[in-house]
Coordinates of C-alpha atoms in Angstrom, one line a residue:
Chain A
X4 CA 56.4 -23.9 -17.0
X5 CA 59.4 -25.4 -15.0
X6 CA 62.8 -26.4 -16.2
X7 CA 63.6 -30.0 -14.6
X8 CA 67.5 -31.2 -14.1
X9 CA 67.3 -34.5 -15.7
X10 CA 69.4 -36.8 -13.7
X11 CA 70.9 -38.2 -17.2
X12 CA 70.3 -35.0 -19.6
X13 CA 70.8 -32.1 -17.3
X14 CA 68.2 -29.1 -17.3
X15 CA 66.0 -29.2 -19.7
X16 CA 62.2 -27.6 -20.2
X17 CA 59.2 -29.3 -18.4
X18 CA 57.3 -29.9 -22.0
X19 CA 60.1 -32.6 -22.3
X20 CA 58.5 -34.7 -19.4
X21 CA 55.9 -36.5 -18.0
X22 CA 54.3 -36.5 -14.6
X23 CA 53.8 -40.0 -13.4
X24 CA 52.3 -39.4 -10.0
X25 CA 53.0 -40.3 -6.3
X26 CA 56.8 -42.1 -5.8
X27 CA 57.7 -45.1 -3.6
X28 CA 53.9 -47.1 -4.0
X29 CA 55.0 -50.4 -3.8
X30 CA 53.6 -52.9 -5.7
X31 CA 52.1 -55.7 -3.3
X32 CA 54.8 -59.0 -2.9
X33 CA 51.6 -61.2 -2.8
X34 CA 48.7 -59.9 -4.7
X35 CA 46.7 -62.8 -4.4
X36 CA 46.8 -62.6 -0.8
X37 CA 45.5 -58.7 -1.2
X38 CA 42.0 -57.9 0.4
X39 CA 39.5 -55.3 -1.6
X40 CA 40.9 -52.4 1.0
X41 CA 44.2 -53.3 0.0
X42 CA 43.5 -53.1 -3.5
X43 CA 41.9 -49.8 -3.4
X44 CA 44.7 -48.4 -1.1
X45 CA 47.5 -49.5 -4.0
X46 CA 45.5 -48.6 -7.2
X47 CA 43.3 -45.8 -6.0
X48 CA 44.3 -43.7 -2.9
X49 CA 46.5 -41.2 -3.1
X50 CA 48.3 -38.4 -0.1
X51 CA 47.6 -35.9 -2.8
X52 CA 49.8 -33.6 0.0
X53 CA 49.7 -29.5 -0.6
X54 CA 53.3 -29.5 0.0
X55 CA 56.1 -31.2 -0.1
X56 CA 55.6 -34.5 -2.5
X57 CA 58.0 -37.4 -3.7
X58 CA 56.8 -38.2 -7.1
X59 CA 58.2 -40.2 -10.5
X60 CA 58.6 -38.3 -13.5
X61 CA 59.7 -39.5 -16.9
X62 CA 62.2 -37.3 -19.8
X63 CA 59.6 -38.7 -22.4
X64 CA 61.1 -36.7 -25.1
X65 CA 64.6 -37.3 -24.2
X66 CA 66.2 -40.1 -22.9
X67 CA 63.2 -41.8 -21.7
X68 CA 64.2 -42.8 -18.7
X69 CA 62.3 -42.9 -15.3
X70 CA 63.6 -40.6 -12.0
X71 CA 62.5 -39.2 -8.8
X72 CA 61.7 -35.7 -7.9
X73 CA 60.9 -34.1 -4.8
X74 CA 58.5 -30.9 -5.3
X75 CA 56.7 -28.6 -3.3
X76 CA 53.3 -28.7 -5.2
X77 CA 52.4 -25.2 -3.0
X78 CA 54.3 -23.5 -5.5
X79 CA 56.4 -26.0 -7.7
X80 CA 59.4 -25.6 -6.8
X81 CA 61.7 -28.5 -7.0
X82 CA 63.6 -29.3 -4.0
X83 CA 65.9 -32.7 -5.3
X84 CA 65.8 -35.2 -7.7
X85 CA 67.3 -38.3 -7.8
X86 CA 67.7 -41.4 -9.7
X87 CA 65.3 -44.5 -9.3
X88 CA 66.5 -46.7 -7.2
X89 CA 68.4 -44.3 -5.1
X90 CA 67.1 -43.6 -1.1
X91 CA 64.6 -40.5 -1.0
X92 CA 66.4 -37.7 0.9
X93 CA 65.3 -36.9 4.3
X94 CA 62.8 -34.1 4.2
Chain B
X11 CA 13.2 -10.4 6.3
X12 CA 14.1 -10.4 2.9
X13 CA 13.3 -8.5 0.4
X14 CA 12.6 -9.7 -3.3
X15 CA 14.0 -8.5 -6.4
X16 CA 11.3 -7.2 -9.3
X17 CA 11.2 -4.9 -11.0
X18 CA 9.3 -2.5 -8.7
X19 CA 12.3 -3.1 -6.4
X20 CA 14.6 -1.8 -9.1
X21 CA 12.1 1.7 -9.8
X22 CA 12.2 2.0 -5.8
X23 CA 15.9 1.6 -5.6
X24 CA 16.6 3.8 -8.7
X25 CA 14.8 6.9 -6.7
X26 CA 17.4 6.1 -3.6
X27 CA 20.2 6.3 -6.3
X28 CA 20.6 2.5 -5.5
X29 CA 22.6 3.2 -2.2
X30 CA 19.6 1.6 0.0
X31 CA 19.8 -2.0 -1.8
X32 CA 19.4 -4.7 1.1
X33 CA 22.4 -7.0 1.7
X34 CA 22.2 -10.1 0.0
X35 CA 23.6 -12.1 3.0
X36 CA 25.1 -10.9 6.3
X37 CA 28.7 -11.5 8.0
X38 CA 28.0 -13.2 11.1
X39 CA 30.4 -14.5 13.9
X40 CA 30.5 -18.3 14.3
X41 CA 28.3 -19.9 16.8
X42 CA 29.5 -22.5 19.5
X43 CA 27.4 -24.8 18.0
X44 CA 25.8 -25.6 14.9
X45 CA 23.6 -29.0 13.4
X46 CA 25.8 -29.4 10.6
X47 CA 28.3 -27.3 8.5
X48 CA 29.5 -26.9 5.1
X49 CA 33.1 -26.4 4.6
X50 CA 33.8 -24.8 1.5
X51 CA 31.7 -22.0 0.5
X52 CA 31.4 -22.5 -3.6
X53 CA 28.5 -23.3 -5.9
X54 CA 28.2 -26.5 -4.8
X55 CA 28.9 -25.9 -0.9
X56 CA 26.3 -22.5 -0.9
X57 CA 23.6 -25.2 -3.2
X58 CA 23.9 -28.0 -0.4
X59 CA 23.4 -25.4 2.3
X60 CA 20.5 -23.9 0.3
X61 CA 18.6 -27.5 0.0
X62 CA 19.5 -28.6 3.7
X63 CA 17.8 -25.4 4.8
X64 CA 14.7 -26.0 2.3
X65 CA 14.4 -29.4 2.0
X66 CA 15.0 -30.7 5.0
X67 CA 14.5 -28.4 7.3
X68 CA 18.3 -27.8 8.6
X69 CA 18.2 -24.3 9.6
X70 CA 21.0 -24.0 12.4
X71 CA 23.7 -24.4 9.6
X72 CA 26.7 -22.8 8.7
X73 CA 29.4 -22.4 5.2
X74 CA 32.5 -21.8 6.2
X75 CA 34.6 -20.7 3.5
X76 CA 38.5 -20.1 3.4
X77 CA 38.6 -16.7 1.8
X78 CA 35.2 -15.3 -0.5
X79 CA 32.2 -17.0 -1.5
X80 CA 32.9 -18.2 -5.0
X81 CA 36.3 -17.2 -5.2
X82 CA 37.7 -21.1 -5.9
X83 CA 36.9 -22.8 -8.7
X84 CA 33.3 -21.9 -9.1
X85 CA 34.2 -17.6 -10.5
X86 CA 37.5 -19.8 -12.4
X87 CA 35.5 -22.5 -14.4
X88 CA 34.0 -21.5 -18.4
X89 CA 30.0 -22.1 -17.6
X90 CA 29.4 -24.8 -19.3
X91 CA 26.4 -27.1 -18.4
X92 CA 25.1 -29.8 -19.9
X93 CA 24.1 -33.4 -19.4
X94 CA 25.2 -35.7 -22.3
X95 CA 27.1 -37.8 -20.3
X96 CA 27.6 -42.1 -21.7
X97 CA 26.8 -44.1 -18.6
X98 CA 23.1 -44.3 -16.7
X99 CA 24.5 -42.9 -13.4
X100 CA 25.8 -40.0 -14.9
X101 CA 22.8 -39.0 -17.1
X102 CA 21.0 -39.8 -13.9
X103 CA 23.0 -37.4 -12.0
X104 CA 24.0 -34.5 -14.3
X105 CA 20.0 -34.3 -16.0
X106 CA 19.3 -34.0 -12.4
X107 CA 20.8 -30.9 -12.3
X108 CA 19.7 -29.8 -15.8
X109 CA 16.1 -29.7 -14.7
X110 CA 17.1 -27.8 -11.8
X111 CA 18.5 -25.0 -13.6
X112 CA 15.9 -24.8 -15.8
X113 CA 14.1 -23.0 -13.1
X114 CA 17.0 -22.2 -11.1
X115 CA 16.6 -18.3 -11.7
X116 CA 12.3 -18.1 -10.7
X117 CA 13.2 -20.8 -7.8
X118 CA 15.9 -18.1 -6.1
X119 CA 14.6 -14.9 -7.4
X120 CA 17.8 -14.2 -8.5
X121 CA 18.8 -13.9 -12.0
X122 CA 21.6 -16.8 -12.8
X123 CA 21.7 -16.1 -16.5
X124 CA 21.0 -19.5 -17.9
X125 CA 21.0 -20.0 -21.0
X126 CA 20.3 -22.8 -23.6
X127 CA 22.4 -21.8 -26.0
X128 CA 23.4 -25.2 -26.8
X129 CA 26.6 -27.2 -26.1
X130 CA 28.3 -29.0 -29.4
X131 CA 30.5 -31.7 -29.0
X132 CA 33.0 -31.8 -32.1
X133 CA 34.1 -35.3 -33.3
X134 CA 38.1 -35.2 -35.2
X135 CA 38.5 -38.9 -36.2
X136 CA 36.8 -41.7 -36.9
X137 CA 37.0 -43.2 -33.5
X138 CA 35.3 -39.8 -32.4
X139 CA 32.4 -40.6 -34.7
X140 CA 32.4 -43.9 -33.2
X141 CA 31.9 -42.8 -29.6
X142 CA 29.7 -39.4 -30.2
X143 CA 27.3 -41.6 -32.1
X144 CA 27.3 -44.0 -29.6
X145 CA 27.3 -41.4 -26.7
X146 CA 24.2 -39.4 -28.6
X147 CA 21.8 -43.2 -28.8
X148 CA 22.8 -43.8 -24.7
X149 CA 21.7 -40.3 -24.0
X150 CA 18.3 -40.7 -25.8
X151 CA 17.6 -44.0 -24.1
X152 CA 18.1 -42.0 -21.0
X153 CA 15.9 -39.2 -22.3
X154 CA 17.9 -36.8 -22.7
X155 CA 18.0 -34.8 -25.8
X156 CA 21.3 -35.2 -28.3
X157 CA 21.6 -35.2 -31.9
X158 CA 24.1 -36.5 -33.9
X159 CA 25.2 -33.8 -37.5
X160 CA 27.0 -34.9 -40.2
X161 CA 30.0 -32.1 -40.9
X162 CA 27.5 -29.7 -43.4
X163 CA 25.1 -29.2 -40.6
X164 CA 28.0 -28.5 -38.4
X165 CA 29.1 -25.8 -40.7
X166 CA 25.3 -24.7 -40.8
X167 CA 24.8 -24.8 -36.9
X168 CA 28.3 -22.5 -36.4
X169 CA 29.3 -21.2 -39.6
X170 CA 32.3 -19.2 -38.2
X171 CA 33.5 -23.1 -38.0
X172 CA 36.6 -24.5 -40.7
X173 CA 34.9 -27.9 -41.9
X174 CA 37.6 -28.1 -45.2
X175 CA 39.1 -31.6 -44.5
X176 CA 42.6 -30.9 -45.2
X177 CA 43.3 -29.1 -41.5
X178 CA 45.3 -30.8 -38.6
X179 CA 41.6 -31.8 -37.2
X180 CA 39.3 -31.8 -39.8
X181 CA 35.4 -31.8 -38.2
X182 CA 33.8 -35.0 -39.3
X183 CA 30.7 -34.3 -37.0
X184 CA 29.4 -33.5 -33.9
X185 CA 27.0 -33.7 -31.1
X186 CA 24.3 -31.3 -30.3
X187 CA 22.5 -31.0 -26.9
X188 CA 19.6 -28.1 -27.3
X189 CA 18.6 -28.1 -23.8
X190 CA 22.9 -27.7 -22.8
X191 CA 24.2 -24.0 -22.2
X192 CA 25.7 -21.3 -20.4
X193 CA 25.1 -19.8 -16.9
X194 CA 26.3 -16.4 -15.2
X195 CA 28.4 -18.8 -12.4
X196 CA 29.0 -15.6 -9.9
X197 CA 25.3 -15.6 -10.3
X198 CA 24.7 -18.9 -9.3
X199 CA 27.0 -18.9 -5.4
X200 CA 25.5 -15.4 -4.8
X201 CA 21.9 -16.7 -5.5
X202 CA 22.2 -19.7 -3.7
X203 CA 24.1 -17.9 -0.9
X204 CA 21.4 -15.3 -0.4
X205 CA 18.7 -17.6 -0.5
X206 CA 20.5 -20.2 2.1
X207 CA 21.3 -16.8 4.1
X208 CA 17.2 -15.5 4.1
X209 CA 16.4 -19.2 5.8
X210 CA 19.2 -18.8 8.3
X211 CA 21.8 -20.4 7.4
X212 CA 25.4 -18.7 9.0
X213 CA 27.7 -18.0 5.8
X214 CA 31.6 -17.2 6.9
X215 CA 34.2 -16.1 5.2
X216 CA 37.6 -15.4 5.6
X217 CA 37.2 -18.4 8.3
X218 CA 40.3 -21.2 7.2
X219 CA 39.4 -25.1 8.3
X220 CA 42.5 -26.1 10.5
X221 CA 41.6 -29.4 12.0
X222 CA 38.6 -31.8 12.3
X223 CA 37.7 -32.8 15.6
X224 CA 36.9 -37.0 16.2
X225 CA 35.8 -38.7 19.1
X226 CA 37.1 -42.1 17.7
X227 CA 34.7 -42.8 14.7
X228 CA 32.5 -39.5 14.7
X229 CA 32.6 -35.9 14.2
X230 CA 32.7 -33.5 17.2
X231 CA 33.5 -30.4 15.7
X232 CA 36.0 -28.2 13.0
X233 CA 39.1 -26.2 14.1
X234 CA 38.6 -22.9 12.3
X235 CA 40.8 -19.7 12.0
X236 CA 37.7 -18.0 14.2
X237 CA 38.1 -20.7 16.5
X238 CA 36.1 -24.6 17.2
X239 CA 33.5 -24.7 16.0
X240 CA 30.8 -27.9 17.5
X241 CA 29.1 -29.7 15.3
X242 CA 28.3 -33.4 14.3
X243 CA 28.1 -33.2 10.9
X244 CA 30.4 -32.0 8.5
X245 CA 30.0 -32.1 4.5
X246 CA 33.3 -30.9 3.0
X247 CA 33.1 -29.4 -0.2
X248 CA 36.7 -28.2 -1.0
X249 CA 37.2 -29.3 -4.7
X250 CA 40.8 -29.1 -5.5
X251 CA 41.4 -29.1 -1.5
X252 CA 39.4 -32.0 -0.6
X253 CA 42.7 -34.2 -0.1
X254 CA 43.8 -31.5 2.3
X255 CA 40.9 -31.8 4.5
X256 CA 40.5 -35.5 4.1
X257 CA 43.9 -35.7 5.7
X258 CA 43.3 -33.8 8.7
X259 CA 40.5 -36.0 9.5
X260 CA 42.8 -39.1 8.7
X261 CA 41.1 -40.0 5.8
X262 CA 42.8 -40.9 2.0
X263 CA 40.9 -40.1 -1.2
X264 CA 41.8 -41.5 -4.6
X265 CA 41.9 -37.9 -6.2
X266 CA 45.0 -36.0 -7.6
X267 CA 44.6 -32.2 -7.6
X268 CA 46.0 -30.4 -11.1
X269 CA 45.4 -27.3 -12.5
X270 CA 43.1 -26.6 -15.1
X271 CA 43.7 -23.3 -17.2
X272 CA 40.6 -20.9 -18.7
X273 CA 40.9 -17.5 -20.7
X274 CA 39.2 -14.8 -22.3
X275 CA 39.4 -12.1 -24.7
X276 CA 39.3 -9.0 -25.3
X277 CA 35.0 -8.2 -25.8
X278 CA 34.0 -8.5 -29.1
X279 CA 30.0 -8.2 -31.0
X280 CA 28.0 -11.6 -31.0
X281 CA 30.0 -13.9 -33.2
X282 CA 29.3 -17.4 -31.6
X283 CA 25.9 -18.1 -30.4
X284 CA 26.4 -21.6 -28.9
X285 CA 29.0 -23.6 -26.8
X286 CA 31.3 -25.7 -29.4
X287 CA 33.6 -28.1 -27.6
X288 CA 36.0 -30.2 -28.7
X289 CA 37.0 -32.6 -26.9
X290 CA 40.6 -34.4 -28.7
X291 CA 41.6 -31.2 -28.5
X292 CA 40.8 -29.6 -25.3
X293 CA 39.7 -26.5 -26.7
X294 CA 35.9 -25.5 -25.4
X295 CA 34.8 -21.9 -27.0
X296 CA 31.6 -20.1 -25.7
X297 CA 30.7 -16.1 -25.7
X298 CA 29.8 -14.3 -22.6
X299 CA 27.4 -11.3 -22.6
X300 CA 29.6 -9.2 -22.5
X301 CA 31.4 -10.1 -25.6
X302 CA 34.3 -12.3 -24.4
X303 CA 35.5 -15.3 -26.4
X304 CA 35.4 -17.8 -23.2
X305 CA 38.3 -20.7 -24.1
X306 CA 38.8 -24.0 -21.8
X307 CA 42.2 -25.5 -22.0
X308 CA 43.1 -28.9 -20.5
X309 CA 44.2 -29.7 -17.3
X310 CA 48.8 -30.4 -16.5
X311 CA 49.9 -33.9 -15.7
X312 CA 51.4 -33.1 -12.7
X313 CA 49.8 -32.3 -9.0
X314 CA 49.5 -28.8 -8.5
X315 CA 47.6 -26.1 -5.8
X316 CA 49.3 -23.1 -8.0
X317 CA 45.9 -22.1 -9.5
X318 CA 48.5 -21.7 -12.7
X319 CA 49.1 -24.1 -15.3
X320 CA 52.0 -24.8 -18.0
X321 CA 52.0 -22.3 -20.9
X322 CA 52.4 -25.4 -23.2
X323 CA 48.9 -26.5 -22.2
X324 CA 47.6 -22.8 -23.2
X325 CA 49.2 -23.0 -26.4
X326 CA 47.9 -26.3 -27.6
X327 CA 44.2 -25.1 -27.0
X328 CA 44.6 -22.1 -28.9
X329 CA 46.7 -24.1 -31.8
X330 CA 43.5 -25.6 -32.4
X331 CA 41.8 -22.7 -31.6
X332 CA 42.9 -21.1 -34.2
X333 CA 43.0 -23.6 -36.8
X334 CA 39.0 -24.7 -36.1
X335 CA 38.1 -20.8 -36.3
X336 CA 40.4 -18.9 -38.3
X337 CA 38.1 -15.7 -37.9
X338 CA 39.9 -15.4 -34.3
X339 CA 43.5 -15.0 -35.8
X340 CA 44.0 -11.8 -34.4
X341 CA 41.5 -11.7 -31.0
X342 CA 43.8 -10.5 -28.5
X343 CA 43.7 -12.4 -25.6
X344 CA 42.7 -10.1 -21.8
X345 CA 42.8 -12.7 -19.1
X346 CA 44.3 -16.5 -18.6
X347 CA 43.6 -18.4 -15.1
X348 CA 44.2 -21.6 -13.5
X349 CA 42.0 -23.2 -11.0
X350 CA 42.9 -26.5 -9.3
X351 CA 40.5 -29.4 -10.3
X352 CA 40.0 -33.2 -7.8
X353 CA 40.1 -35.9 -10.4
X354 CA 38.8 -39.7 -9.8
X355 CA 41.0 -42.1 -11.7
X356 CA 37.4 -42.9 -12.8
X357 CA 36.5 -39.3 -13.7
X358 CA 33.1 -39.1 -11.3
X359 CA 32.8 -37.4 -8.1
X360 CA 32.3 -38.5 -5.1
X361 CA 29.0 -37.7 -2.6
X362 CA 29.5 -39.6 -0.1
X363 CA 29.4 -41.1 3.1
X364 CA 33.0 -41.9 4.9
X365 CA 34.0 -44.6 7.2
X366 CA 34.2 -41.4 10.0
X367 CA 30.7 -41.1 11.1
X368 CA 29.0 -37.6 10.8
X369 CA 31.5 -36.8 7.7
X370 CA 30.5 -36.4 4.4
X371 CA 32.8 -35.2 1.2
X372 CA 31.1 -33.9 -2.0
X373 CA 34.3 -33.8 -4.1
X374 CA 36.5 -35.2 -7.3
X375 CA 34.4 -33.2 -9.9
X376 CA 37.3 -32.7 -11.8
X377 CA 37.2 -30.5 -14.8
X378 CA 33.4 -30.4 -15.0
X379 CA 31.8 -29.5 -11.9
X380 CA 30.0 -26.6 -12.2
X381 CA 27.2 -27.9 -14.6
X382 CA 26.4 -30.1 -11.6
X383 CA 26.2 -27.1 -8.7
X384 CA 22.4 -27.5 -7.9
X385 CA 21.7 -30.9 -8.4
X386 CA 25.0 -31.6 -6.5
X387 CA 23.7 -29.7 -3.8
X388 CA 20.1 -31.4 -3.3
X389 CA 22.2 -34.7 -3.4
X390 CA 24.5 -34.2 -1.0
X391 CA 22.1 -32.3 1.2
X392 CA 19.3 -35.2 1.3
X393 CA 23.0 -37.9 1.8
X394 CA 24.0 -35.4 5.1
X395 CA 19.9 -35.0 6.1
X396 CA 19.7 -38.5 5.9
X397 CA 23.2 -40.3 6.2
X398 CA 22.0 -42.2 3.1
X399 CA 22.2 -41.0 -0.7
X400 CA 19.5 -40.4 -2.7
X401 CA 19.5 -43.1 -5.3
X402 CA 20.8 -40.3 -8.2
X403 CA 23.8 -40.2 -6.3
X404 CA 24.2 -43.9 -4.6
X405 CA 26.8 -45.1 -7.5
X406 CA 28.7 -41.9 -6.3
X407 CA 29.9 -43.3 -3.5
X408 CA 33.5 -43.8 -2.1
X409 CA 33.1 -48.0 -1.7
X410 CA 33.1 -48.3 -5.4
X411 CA 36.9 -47.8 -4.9
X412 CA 37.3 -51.0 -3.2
X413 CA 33.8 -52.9 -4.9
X414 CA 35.6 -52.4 -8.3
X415 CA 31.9 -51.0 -9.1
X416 CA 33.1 -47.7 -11.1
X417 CA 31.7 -45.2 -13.1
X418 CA 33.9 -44.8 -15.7
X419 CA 33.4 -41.7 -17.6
X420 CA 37.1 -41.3 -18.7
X421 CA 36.1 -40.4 -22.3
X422 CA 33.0 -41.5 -22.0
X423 CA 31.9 -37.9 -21.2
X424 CA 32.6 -35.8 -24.1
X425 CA 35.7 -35.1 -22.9
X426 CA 39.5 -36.2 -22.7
X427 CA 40.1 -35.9 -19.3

């Protein structure tokens, strides 16, 4: 168990939250121009990195709103978080 | 040569005070070069080795395993096997390896414990009964055995269980697979390893994969912590690392990596003579031999290599733990582990070819791979032997990705993933 800095709420404990996976997969402009690959790559493929990962996570019991986390997922430790939206810091 | 284990082997070795047993596999150095080799040295890695070597005649092999054999998730996981599984392809693929443990001790001379106890699926709602009845017609059109019981035969299969109807998830029937179990899963990598060993296959330890070697679209060889190793095929067999060494080669997989917590308690006399799982709740129960109440939690939300999971996750298992079998109010708990678990957005693995020629991955098992360890391994094994699956394991493959052509057992398998 992790406590997580809500960008809006401040620190509060993990069991407040919800993962939602890798950050900054953009949703295709045309998706009726999209091939099969293409389509796997967006809804399927993930870096899964041991590491250092950009990922979304929600304050589901809280305010409910979306933000950004950067976490090494060697050994969970948060390194930033920041607001949706905002750039990803540099590494 | 190898020597066989009986029980004139045991009187012998008694006499010698059992300080003269044979080793069960040696510690060789790596070769240059090798016909193929197994990254990741766990049930299902040793199995594939084992049926390369005996099946297909793939001798100059190696396992190369990051630190000891069976030290990932295969000594982690709670033993359960079984094969009740909704879809074709999976009944195809997990009775597969049903049948194989059924013999799986005699076959390897090496005692892997199994034993058909019975697994019990545990329905908490009406949409439960809905599915579990559903689940237990597919699996008899597929021949395998499951009965559906009403909530009294329930109670009469597992007394110790609460069936009153006013608790937070009141049992309103269940599942039972006869043929379903337990095995001994230390058991099961050293048997297979000793056997793959006795036909010559190289097993390495303590020997890291750094890098995989391509000549444009093929295999040439793995970067190892003992240094390259040559070889043209490679079957990776990394679970929870599989993304890792997919991304060394180049290669993306559609798995997410989480951990997946399992604990035991303190040893206690026979109290629970089957496997009772229930699924809404993520709280599996079995009892080993030795006395320990063996308790599945479910898997975090979040990616994760810690091999340790969120308390919160612990708690809620043994919330309904406790509730479903109040007799364990006051077990003390000795042990609590976390292993990290691949999981397909469609919650099947993948055996499989790659668009890299010469490298396979065996992987995305998610939180129920070892009940697959030997049937995994004679699929994969025939799929590197041939560079084409077996037909059990042809829907496994990593195209359905992009076909759309899943195998979606999200649910479908007894179990909330």
């Amino acid at each position: 168990m992790f406590l997580i800095n809500c960008p809006y709420c401040g620190e509060r404990d993990q069991q407040e939250f919800k993962a939602g996976g890798e950050a900054h997969i953009e949703r295709p402009k045309q998706p009726t121009e999209l091939s099969d690959d293409e389509w796997a790559e967006y809804l399927f493929m993930r870096k899964n990195i041991k590491g250092i990962q950009f990922e979304r996570w929600n304050h589901a019991h809280g305010c409910r709103k979306w933000f950004n986390m950067v976490r090494d997922t060697s050994n969970d430790e948060i390194k930033a978080i920041y607001k949706m939206g905002e750039k990803p810091p540099a590494q | 040569m190898r020597n066989k284990y009986s029980v004139f082997s045991l009187i012998k070795n008694a006499l010698s005070y059992h300080e003269n047993w044979q080793r069960a596999w040696k510690d060789p150095a790596p070769k240059k070069e090798y016909d193929a080799v197994i990254v990741g040295g766990g049930g299902h890695g040793l199995a594939t080795a084992y049926y390369l070597a005996k099946k297909h005649n793939m001798n100059n092999i190696a396992v190369v395993e990051k630190g000891w054999i069976g030290g990932g998730n295969t000594g982690r996981n709670t033993t359960i096997i079984r094969s009740n599984y909704l879809w074709d392809a999976s009944a195809g693929l997990y009775d597969h390896a049903l049948k194989i443990w059924e013999g799986l001790s005699q076959e390897l001379n090496y005692n892997v414990m199994f034993s058909q106890r019975g697994v019990m699926n545990l329905a908490h709602n009406l949409q439960d009964v809905r599915d579990l009845k559903r689940r237990t017609h597919a699996n008899r059109l597929n021949g395998i055995d499951a009965v559906y019981l009403s909530t009294e035969e329930v109670k009469k299969f597992c007394p110790i269980i609460n069936t009153s109807p006013d608790i937070r998830y009141p049992v309103l029937g269940g599942t039972l697979q006869r043929r379903a179990g337990t095995a001994r899963h230390d058991a099961v990598a050293w048997g297979y390893a000793r056997g793959a060993d006795a036909m010559g296959v190289d097993i390495i330890q303590n020997c890291e994969v750094k890098g995989i070697k391509r000549n444009g679209d093929s295999v040439e060889g793995i970067e190892t912590t003992k240094g390259f190793i040559k070889t043209k095929k490679v079957g990776v067999v990394a679970a929870g690392h599989s993304s890792v060494i997919a991304n060394m080669a180049g290669l993306k997989l559609p798995l997410e990596s989480k951990p997946l917590q399992a604990l035991v308690s303190e040893p206690v006399k026979p109290i629970i003579d089957t496997v009772v799982m229930s699924n809404a709740v993520h709280a599996y129960v079995s009892q080993s031999d030795k006395g320990e109440l063996v308790i599945g939690a479910g898997t975090d939300d979040y990616v994760s290599y810690t091999q340790k999971g969120s308390h919160q996750i612990v708690e809620g298992t043994l919330n309904a733990i406790l509730e479903l079998y109040p007799i364990f109010s006051r077990m003390r708990m000795l042990r609590q582990w976390g292993g990290i678990v691949d999981i397909c957005p469609d919650a099947s693995p993948i055996l499989s070819k790659t668009s890299i020629k010469g490298l396979y991955f065996n992987c995305g098992w998610g939180t129920g791979g070892f009940k697959a360890t030997p049937g995994s391994g004679d699929l994969f094994a025939h799929t590197i032997a041939n560079d084409e699956p077996h037909k059990l394991n042809a829907a496994f493959n990593l195209n359905r990705f992009v076909s759309g052509d899943l195998v979606d057992e999200h649910g479908a398998a007894a179990v909330a993933h």
